[in-house]
Amino acid sequence: MKTMEWKNRLASLLGIDYPFVQAPMLGITTPAMVAAVSNGGGLGSLPVGGLPPARVAALIAEVKALTSRPFAVNLFTYEVPPADQPERFDQLQQYLQQLYRTNGLTVPTVAFDTVKTHAYQEQLPVLLEAGISLVSFTFGIPDDASIALLKAKGCLLLGTATSVEEALALQAAGCDAVVAQGIEAGGHRGSFLPGPLPQVATMALVPQIIDRVTVPVIAAGGIADGRSAAAAFCLGASGVQCGSVLLRSPESAATPHHKERVGAVTETGTRITRAFSGRWARGIANILMDGIEASGLPLNVYPVQDALTQAVRKVAKELDNPDFIVMYAGQAAQLAKPLPAAVIMEAMRTAAEKILSGILWR
Ligand SMILES: Cc1cc2nc3c(=O)[nH]c(=O)nc-3n(C[C@H](O)[C@H](O)[C@H](O)COP(=O)(O)O)c2cc1C
């Protein structure tokens, strides 16, 4: 396959050479990772979900200092719920403090009324000021005013769907491309419609979404090498987005022991849980996840639960103790290698090229 053939409608739309997207991974993705992938001709994605606007501005500036190629900024687009269950919070905190002590950790308590997150609406002016033109998001659809603002500035919007219905809703709201996230995926489920959590695998989800939407579809979940990338293109995807495969790269902010756990994970070593953040997410099991689940206590909603567990996660990260951090990872995470992000992405693309040569191109 000649290089030019990668310039399909998604690559042309986004202004990139290859329709290979580095998944935004809050807490893991560094500006160096974003720039490495964008400089290699793919699309880097900078996650800023919930971060203070000043931090968002600083991170965007860091990426811009490292690349002049297109990159996306990724938002958490949901309505922050009123935090109204302090008893639930305190009860779980008491249990957790005991768990921490039993495991030799001293962790500051979190005051319920100090829990604070930054809604995407607060972050948008920073993105627009910085001239960001590619905005991806998960957890929902931006409100009408935000969509109108982004569109007026000529931004392209990439929304995350975990079902056909969500993909249709994103397209109807004006999204320019849809990320179809299968249940294999590491990290949070992007699911946002009421009802049971969609648990559809990438292989099943991608073609069914493609059959129903006209915008380009980017497959995400379990894509970790040339074989899985080629398979996604065979399913009709216009692009692929991969996260877990980059967890062990030098550009990943994961600590050494965290990277070791990813290196040792098996295909059955992750599960979806609400324990860490209050939202469903796939990660590697550890004492924190098992402990919260075993407590049987009611969990807080996102982002309150996330704020509650962040206290120990911060302490554990400093100690490089993988038993009390969050290790979001997908079912194919064991395919991650400790190689630079650009090398991983290029190897995936060239291997996919070999497999795909001769196949009709979208
Ligand atoms: C550690 C980690 C953090 C993630 N954080 C985000 C995020 O901030 N925003 C987002 O849209 N998706 C996030 N995701 C989901 C990815 O965008 C993507 O759907 C997923 O990584 C694809 O599956 P894979 O991990 O099997 O490659 C995260 C995934 C991981 C593994």
Tab-separated table of C-alpha atoms and ligand atoms in Angstrom:
chain	number	residue	atom	x	y	z
A	1	MET	CA	0.000	0.000	0.000
A	2	LYS	CA	1.366	3.393	-0.935
A	3	THR	CA	1.520	6.087	1.717
A	4	MET	CA	-0.968	8.235	-0.166
A	5	GLU	CA	-3.659	5.632	0.276
A	6	TRP	CA	-3.777	6.316	4.025
A	7	LYS	CA	-5.003	9.796	3.216
A	8	ASN	CA	-8.636	8.705	3.357
A	9	ARG	CA	-11.564	10.976	4.185
A	10	LEU	CA	-10.830	10.993	7.911
A	11	ALA	CA	-7.127	11.783	7.444
A	12	SER	CA	-8.040	14.531	4.967
A	13	LEU	CA	-10.668	15.957	7.306
A	14	LEU	CA	-8.272	16.077	10.265
A	15	GLY	CA	-5.272	17.221	8.226
A	16	ILE	CA	-3.119	14.245	9.197
A	17	ASP	CA	-1.144	11.750	7.108
A	18	TYR	CA	-2.415	8.520	8.657
A	19	PRO	CA	-5.798	7.843	10.301
A	20	PHE	CA	-4.149	6.544	13.489
A	21	VAL	CA	-5.228	8.346	16.643
A	22	GLN	CA	-3.464	8.242	20.002
A	23	ALA	CA	-6.245	7.900	22.552
A	24	PRO	CA	-6.447	10.663	25.132
A	25	MET	CA	-5.577	9.097	28.496
A	26	LEU	CA	-6.004	11.446	31.425
A	27	GLY	CA	-3.208	10.905	33.946
A	28	ILE	CA	-1.111	8.991	31.413
A	29	THR	CA	-0.849	11.088	28.255
A	30	THR	CA	1.886	13.714	28.381
A	31	PRO	CA	2.434	16.553	25.925
A	32	ALA	CA	5.453	14.552	24.716
A	33	MET	CA	3.177	11.609	23.809
A	34	VAL	CA	0.752	13.851	21.927
A	35	ALA	CA	3.561	15.520	19.995
A	36	ALA	CA	5.337	12.247	19.225
A	37	VAL	CA	2.229	10.814	17.577
A	38	SER	CA	1.286	14.012	15.749
A	39	ASN	CA	4.836	14.505	14.510
A	40	GLY	CA	4.703	10.951	13.148
A	41	GLY	CA	1.728	11.886	10.966
A	42	GLY	CA	-1.036	10.474	13.188
A	43	LEU	CA	-3.310	12.390	15.555
A	44	GLY	CA	-2.176	13.011	19.114
A	45	SER	CA	-4.921	13.756	21.668
A	46	LEU	CA	-4.400	15.844	24.793
A	47	PRO	CA	-6.795	14.900	27.620
A	48	VAL	CA	-7.883	17.744	29.885
A	49	GLY	CA	-11.133	16.383	31.403
A	50	GLY	CA	-11.896	18.199	34.688
A	51	LEU	CA	-8.605	20.139	34.824
A	52	PRO	CA	-8.445	23.793	35.872
A	53	PRO	CA	-8.466	26.170	32.870
A	54	ALA	CA	-4.977	27.493	33.686
A	55	ARG	CA	-3.600	23.951	33.618
A	56	VAL	CA	-5.373	23.321	30.292
A	57	ALA	CA	-3.702	26.420	28.847
A	58	ALA	CA	-0.282	25.314	30.094
A	59	LEU	CA	-0.647	21.792	28.675
A	60	ILE	CA	-1.770	23.110	25.277
A	61	ALA	CA	1.227	25.452	25.226
A	62	GLU	CA	3.532	22.520	26.045
A	63	VAL	CA	2.172	20.482	23.140
A	64	LYS	CA	2.417	23.440	20.784
A	65	ALA	CA	6.067	23.892	21.721
A	66	LEU	CA	6.701	20.300	20.629
A	67	THR	CA	4.674	20.052	17.425
A	68	SER	CA	3.191	22.226	14.733
A	69	ARG	CA	1.059	19.326	13.461
A	70	PRO	CA	-2.666	18.954	14.251
A	71	PHE	CA	-3.643	17.472	17.600
A	72	ALA	CA	-6.967	17.129	19.401
A	73	VAL	CA	-7.902	18.359	22.859
A	74	ASN	CA	-10.177	15.952	24.737
A	75	LEU	CA	-12.955	17.047	27.107
A	76	PHE	CA	-15.326	15.321	29.530
A	77	THR	CA	-18.686	16.599	28.290
A	78	TYR	CA	-21.228	15.856	30.997
A	79	GLU	CA	-23.306	17.949	33.338
A	80	VAL	CA	-21.624	17.922	36.742
A	81	PRO	CA	-24.251	16.610	39.177
A	82	PRO	CA	-24.960	18.386	42.453
A	83	ALA	CA	-22.910	16.638	45.147
A	84	ASP	CA	-25.594	15.788	47.661
A	85	GLN	CA	-24.642	12.613	49.478
A	86	PRO	CA	-22.160	13.503	52.225
A	87	GLU	CA	-23.187	10.522	54.410
A	88	ARG	CA	-22.367	8.071	51.661
A	89	PHE	CA	-19.043	9.839	51.112
A	90	ASP	CA	-18.119	9.759	54.824
A	91	GLN	CA	-19.108	6.124	55.257
A	92	LEU	CA	-16.924	5.030	52.352
A	93	GLN	CA	-14.101	7.285	53.477
A	94	GLN	CA	-14.104	5.656	56.934
A	95	TYR	CA	-13.860	2.222	55.354
A	96	LEU	CA	-11.075	3.382	53.023
A	97	GLN	CA	-9.043	4.963	55.817
A	98	GLN	CA	-9.089	1.603	57.591
A	99	LEU	CA	-8.000	-0.130	54.360
A	100	TYR	CA	-5.157	2.346	53.939
A	101	ARG	CA	-3.968	1.908	57.517
A	102	THR	CA	-4.024	-1.887	57.213
A	103	ASN	CA	-1.758	-1.510	54.204
A	104	GLY	CA	0.648	0.880	55.925
A	105	LEU	CA	-0.470	4.036	54.121
A	106	THR	CA	-1.128	7.430	55.666
A	107	VAL	CA	-3.618	9.326	53.535
A	108	PRO	CA	-5.146	12.736	54.237
A	109	THR	CA	-8.930	12.700	54.527
A	110	VAL	CA	-10.953	14.494	51.868
A	111	ALA	CA	-13.550	17.043	52.992
A	112	PHE	CA	-16.781	16.477	51.093
A	113	ASP	CA	-17.363	20.179	50.512
A	114	THR	CA	-13.937	20.669	48.912
A	115	VAL	CA	-14.678	18.302	46.016
A	116	LYS	CA	-14.268	20.381	42.879
A	117	THR	CA	-14.087	19.673	39.203
A	118	HIS	CA	-13.936	21.975	36.219
A	119	ALA	CA	-16.777	21.646	33.745
A	120	TYR	CA	-15.909	21.635	30.059
A	121	GLN	CA	-17.775	24.933	29.624
A	122	GLU	CA	-15.106	26.582	31.813
A	123	GLN	CA	-12.357	25.117	29.649
A	124	LEU	CA	-13.751	26.037	26.224
A	125	PRO	CA	-12.545	29.666	26.204
A	126	VAL	CA	-8.991	28.393	26.758
A	127	LEU	CA	-9.238	26.046	23.777
A	128	LEU	CA	-10.659	28.757	21.555
A	129	GLU	CA	-8.072	31.284	22.686
A	130	ALA	CA	-5.347	28.775	21.814
A	131	GLY	CA	-6.822	28.246	18.354
A	132	ILE	CA	-7.594	24.548	18.910
A	133	SER	CA	-9.490	23.220	15.904
A	134	LEU	CA	-9.935	19.540	16.806
A	135	VAL	CA	-11.971	18.785	19.910
A	136	SER	CA	-12.751	15.251	21.007
A	137	PHE	CA	-14.936	14.357	23.935
A	138	THR	CA	-16.395	11.562	25.990
A	139	PHE	CA	-19.229	11.082	28.555
A	140	GLY	CA	-21.808	12.943	26.487
A	141	ILE	CA	-22.612	15.647	23.991
A	142	PRO	CA	-21.649	19.270	24.608
A	143	ASP	CA	-24.640	21.537	25.218
A	144	ASP	CA	-26.125	23.449	22.271
A	145	ALA	CA	-24.397	26.720	23.152
A	146	SER	CA	-20.983	25.019	23.333
A	147	ILE	CA	-21.518	23.215	20.030
A	148	ALA	CA	-22.573	26.478	18.385
A	149	LEU	CA	-19.500	28.230	19.800
A	150	LEU	CA	-17.120	25.503	18.631
A	151	LYS	CA	-18.730	25.328	15.196
A	152	ALA	CA	-18.615	29.101	14.808
A	153	LYS	CA	-14.848	28.898	15.361
A	154	GLY	CA	-14.559	26.162	12.743
A	155	CYS	CA	-13.691	23.366	15.216
A	156	LEU	CA	-14.148	19.766	14.178
A	157	LEU	CA	-15.887	17.635	16.792
A	158	LEU	CA	-15.114	13.991	17.551
A	159	GLY	CA	-17.568	12.359	19.955
A	160	THR	CA	-17.383	8.981	21.693
A	161	ALA	CA	-20.143	6.381	21.261
A	162	THR	CA	-20.558	2.959	22.834
A	163	SER	CA	-23.792	2.101	21.004
A	164	VAL	CA	-25.495	2.832	17.680
A	165	GLU	CA	-27.986	5.081	19.444
A	166	GLU	CA	-25.182	7.184	20.944
A	167	ALA	CA	-23.463	7.432	17.550
A	168	LEU	CA	-26.687	8.661	15.973
A	169	ALA	CA	-27.141	11.222	18.743
A	170	LEU	CA	-23.586	12.501	18.263
A	171	GLN	CA	-24.037	12.779	14.514
A	172	ALA	CA	-27.365	14.577	14.947
A	173	ALA	CA	-25.674	17.052	17.307
A	174	GLY	CA	-23.153	17.951	14.599
A	175	CYS	CA	-20.143	15.707	15.293
A	176	ASP	CA	-17.750	15.421	12.365
A	177	ALA	CA	-16.551	11.949	13.318
A	178	VAL	CA	-17.517	9.315	15.867
A	179	VAL	CA	-15.172	7.225	17.995
A	180	ALA	CA	-16.821	3.795	18.371
A	181	GLN	CA	-15.564	2.511	21.718
A	182	GLY	CA	-15.885	-1.218	22.273
A	183	ILE	CA	-16.107	-2.912	25.659
A	184	GLU	CA	-12.471	-4.070	25.319
A	185	ALA	CA	-11.283	-0.494	25.718
A	186	GLY	CA	-9.227	0.629	28.682
A	187	GLY	CA	-10.385	3.586	30.737
A	188	HIS	CA	-13.848	5.015	31.180
A	189	ARG	CA	-16.792	3.931	29.111
A	190	GLY	CA	-17.899	6.931	27.116
A	191	SER	CA	-21.541	5.823	27.515
A	192	PHE	CA	-23.979	8.641	28.101
A	193	LEU	CA	-27.549	7.623	27.296
A	194	PRO	CA	-29.850	6.390	30.065
A	195	GLY	CA	-30.368	2.660	30.385
A	196	PRO	CA	-28.138	-0.354	30.901
A	197	LEU	CA	-24.426	0.162	30.208
A	198	PRO	CA	-23.683	-0.763	26.572
A	199	GLN	CA	-21.172	-3.623	26.570
A	200	VAL	CA	-20.699	-4.187	22.847
A	201	ALA	CA	-17.308	-5.372	21.588
A	202	THR	CA	-15.430	-3.361	18.955
A	203	MET	CA	-15.854	-6.109	16.328
A	204	ALA	CA	-19.633	-5.956	16.667
A	205	LEU	CA	-20.003	-2.241	17.352
A	206	VAL	CA	-17.996	-0.723	14.498
A	207	PRO	CA	-19.884	-2.198	11.516
A	208	GLN	CA	-23.267	-1.574	13.110
A	209	ILE	CA	-22.427	2.079	13.719
A	210	ILE	CA	-20.987	2.437	10.221
A	211	ASP	CA	-24.220	1.099	8.759
A	212	ARG	CA	-26.196	3.859	10.464
A	213	VAL	CA	-24.076	7.029	10.333
A	214	THR	CA	-22.571	8.950	7.454
A	215	VAL	CA	-19.679	10.572	9.339
A	216	PRO	CA	-16.331	8.746	9.509
A	217	VAL	CA	-16.029	6.209	12.312
A	218	ILE	CA	-12.868	5.679	14.369
A	219	ALA	CA	-12.622	2.251	15.998
A	220	ALA	CA	-11.379	2.103	19.601
A	221	GLY	CA	-10.935	-0.783	22.007
A	222	GLY	CA	-8.496	-3.658	21.733
A	223	ILE	CA	-6.500	-2.148	18.865
A	224	ALA	CA	-2.884	-2.726	19.736
A	225	ASP	CA	-0.985	-3.873	16.657
A	226	GLY	CA	-1.127	-4.166	12.879
A	227	ARG	CA	-3.504	-7.126	13.022
A	228	SER	CA	-6.153	-5.422	15.101
A	229	ALA	CA	-5.747	-2.113	13.242
A	230	ALA	CA	-6.134	-3.868	9.880
A	231	ALA	CA	-9.192	-5.698	11.197
A	232	ALA	CA	-10.806	-2.392	12.160
A	233	PHE	CA	-10.219	-1.004	8.660
A	234	CYS	CA	-11.688	-4.207	7.210
A	235	LEU	CA	-14.794	-3.601	9.341
A	236	GLY	CA	-15.125	-0.283	7.552
A	237	ALA	CA	-13.539	2.031	10.116
A	238	SER	CA	-12.013	5.188	8.687
A	239	GLY	CA	-9.516	5.362	11.532
A	240	VAL	CA	-8.301	3.631	14.670
A	241	GLN	CA	-7.719	5.016	18.156
A	242	CYS	CA	-5.490	3.199	20.594
A	243	GLY	CA	-4.618	3.840	24.193
A	244	SER	CA	-3.475	0.822	26.202
A	245	VAL	CA	-0.711	-0.043	23.741
A	246	LEU	CA	1.025	3.213	24.709
A	247	LEU	CA	0.893	2.707	28.490
A	248	ARG	CA	4.482	1.434	28.743
A	249	SER	CA	6.010	3.989	26.396
A	250	PRO	CA	8.573	6.430	27.817
A	251	GLU	CA	6.092	9.230	27.052
A	252	SER	CA	3.512	7.641	29.395
A	253	ALA	CA	3.207	9.210	32.854
A	254	ALA	CA	2.686	5.767	34.443
A	255	THR	CA	5.162	5.016	37.229
A	256	PRO	CA	7.721	2.182	36.840
A	257	HIS	CA	5.687	-0.302	38.932
A	258	HIS	CA	2.513	0.688	37.089
A	259	LYS	CA	4.252	-0.074	33.784
A	260	GLU	CA	5.411	-3.396	35.221
A	261	ARG	CA	1.821	-4.331	36.104
A	262	VAL	CA	0.739	-3.491	32.555
A	263	GLY	CA	3.606	-5.635	31.251
A	264	ALA	CA	2.383	-8.561	33.337
A	265	VAL	CA	-1.359	-8.242	32.699
A	266	THR	CA	-3.224	-10.994	30.858
A	267	GLU	CA	-6.332	-10.809	28.701
A	268	THR	CA	-8.437	-11.625	31.770
A	269	GLY	CA	-6.592	-9.260	34.113
A	270	THR	CA	-8.838	-6.226	33.651
A	271	ARG	CA	-12.472	-5.635	34.480
A	272	ILE	CA	-14.963	-2.842	34.397
A	273	THR	CA	-15.668	-1.220	37.700
A	274	ARG	CA	-17.219	1.881	39.204
A	275	ALA	CA	-14.955	1.648	42.237
A	276	PHE	CA	-12.360	4.222	41.261
A	277	SER	CA	-14.426	7.084	39.926
A	278	GLY	CA	-18.134	6.305	40.175
A	279	ARG	CA	-18.304	5.799	36.385
A	280	TRP	CA	-17.794	2.513	34.643
A	281	ALA	CA	-14.187	2.083	33.532
A	282	ARG	CA	-11.891	-0.822	32.632
A	283	GLY	CA	-8.725	-1.273	34.625
A	284	ILE	CA	-6.283	-3.734	36.122
A	285	ALA	CA	-7.504	-5.082	39.446
A	286	ASN	CA	-5.570	-4.104	42.554
A	287	ILE	CA	-6.158	-3.799	46.299
A	288	LEU	CA	-7.977	-0.491	45.908
A	289	MET	CA	-10.424	-1.817	43.315
A	290	ASP	CA	-10.995	-5.129	45.110
A	291	GLY	CA	-11.296	-3.414	48.486
A	292	ILE	CA	-13.925	-0.907	47.391
A	293	GLU	CA	-15.941	-3.556	45.577
A	294	ALA	CA	-15.721	-5.980	48.521
A	295	SER	CA	-16.960	-3.321	50.945
A	296	GLY	CA	-20.426	-3.579	49.421
A	297	LEU	CA	-20.886	0.097	50.343
A	298	PRO	CA	-22.826	2.375	48.009
A	299	LEU	CA	-20.519	4.412	45.775
A	300	ASN	CA	-20.651	8.107	45.052
A	301	VAL	CA	-21.425	9.498	41.634
A	302	TYR	CA	-18.710	10.746	39.301
A	303	PRO	CA	-16.759	12.974	39.960
A	304	VAL	CA	-17.291	12.696	43.744
A	305	GLN	CA	-16.078	9.089	43.955
A	306	ASP	CA	-13.100	10.053	41.817
A	307	ALA	CA	-12.199	12.865	44.201
A	308	LEU	CA	-12.520	10.496	47.182
A	309	THR	CA	-10.079	7.943	45.754
A	310	GLN	CA	-7.722	10.591	44.403
A	311	ALA	CA	-6.261	11.182	47.859
A	312	VAL	CA	-4.775	7.697	48.126
A	313	ARG	CA	-3.940	7.581	44.419
A	314	LYS	CA	-1.757	10.660	44.846
A	315	VAL	CA	0.071	9.186	47.861
A	316	ALA	CA	0.485	5.810	46.145
A	317	LYS	CA	1.739	7.373	42.936
A	318	GLU	CA	4.451	9.199	44.849
A	319	LEU	CA	5.439	5.908	46.520
A	320	ASP	CA	5.143	4.053	43.171
A	321	ASN	CA	2.771	1.647	44.922
A	322	PRO	CA	0.568	0.083	42.203
A	323	ASP	CA	-1.893	-1.392	44.707
A	324	PHE	CA	-3.550	1.951	45.415
A	325	ILE	CA	-3.458	3.774	42.100
A	326	VAL	CA	-5.800	3.546	39.138
A	327	MET	CA	-4.445	1.369	36.346
A	328	TYR	CA	-6.916	1.836	33.542
A	329	ALA	CA	-6.094	-0.585	30.734
A	330	GLY	CA	-7.915	-2.542	28.064
A	331	GLN	CA	-8.248	-6.241	27.330
A	332	ALA	CA	-5.329	-6.135	24.868
A	333	ALA	CA	-2.977	-4.261	27.211
A	334	GLN	CA	-0.510	-7.142	27.330
A	335	LEU	CA	0.434	-6.249	23.748
A	336	ALA	CA	1.898	-2.949	25.016
A	337	LYS	CA	5.674	-2.783	24.668
A	338	PRO	CA	8.138	-0.453	26.392
A	339	LEU	CA	8.924	1.415	23.169
A	340	PRO	CA	8.640	5.078	22.183
A	341	ALA	CA	5.112	6.124	21.195
A	342	ALA	CA	6.185	7.045	17.646
A	343	VAL	CA	7.797	3.625	17.167
A	344	ILE	CA	4.690	1.821	18.427
A	345	MET	CA	2.386	3.795	16.140
A	346	GLU	CA	4.625	3.423	13.117
A	347	ALA	CA	5.058	-0.310	13.646
A	348	MET	CA	1.284	-0.663	13.903
A	349	ARG	CA	0.744	1.269	10.705
A	350	THR	CA	3.375	-0.520	8.658
A	351	ALA	CA	2.162	-3.925	9.861
A	352	ALA	CA	-1.419	-2.961	9.003
A	353	GLU	CA	-0.238	-1.776	5.589
A	354	LYS	CA	1.238	-5.201	4.860
A	355	ILE	CA	-1.975	-6.937	5.823
A	356	LEU	CA	-4.210	-4.491	4.011
A	357	SER	CA	-2.319	-4.182	0.727
A	358	GLY	CA	-4.647	-5.068	-2.056
A	359	ILE	CA	-7.804	-4.578	-0.013
A	360	LEU	CA	-10.326	-2.051	-1.345
A	361	TRP	CA	-9.726	1.253	0.453
A	362	ARG	CA	-12.372	3.524	1.875
B	1	LIG	C1	-5.392	4.967	31.027
B	1	LIG	C2	-6.522	5.385	30.131
B	1	LIG	C3	-7.085	6.652	30.300
B	1	LIG	C4	-8.113	7.076	29.437
B	1	LIG	N1	-8.581	8.363	29.542
B	1	LIG	C5	-9.437	8.843	28.600
B	1	LIG	C6	-9.753	10.225	28.535
B	1	LIG	O1	-9.256	11.041	29.325
B	1	LIG	N2	-10.624	10.639	27.563
B	1	LIG	C7	-11.155	9.762	26.639
B	1	LIG	O2	-11.922	10.193	25.760
B	1	LIG	N3	-10.854	8.449	26.673
B	1	LIG	C8	-10.002	7.977	27.609
B	1	LIG	N4	-9.644	6.646	27.591
B	1	LIG	C9	-10.262	5.741	26.604
B	1	LIG	C10	-9.539	5.835	25.269
B	1	LIG	O3	-9.895	7.032	24.606
B	1	LIG	C11	-9.858	4.682	24.306
B	1	LIG	O4	-11.242	4.528	24.152
B	1	LIG	C12	-9.269	3.352	24.743
B	1	LIG	O5	-7.959	3.494	25.227
B	1	LIG	C13	-9.264	2.393	23.567
B	1	LIG	O6	-9.043	1.087	23.977
B	1	LIG	P1	-7.596	0.427	24.229
B	1	LIG	O7	-7.182	0.925	25.561
B	1	LIG	O8	-7.866	-1.015	24.164
B	1	LIG	O9	-6.690	0.928	23.137
B	1	LIG	C14	-8.611	6.200	28.436
B	1	LIG	C15	-8.047	4.923	28.300
B	1	LIG	C16	-7.005	4.519	29.105
B	1	LIG	C17	-6.392	3.164	28.895
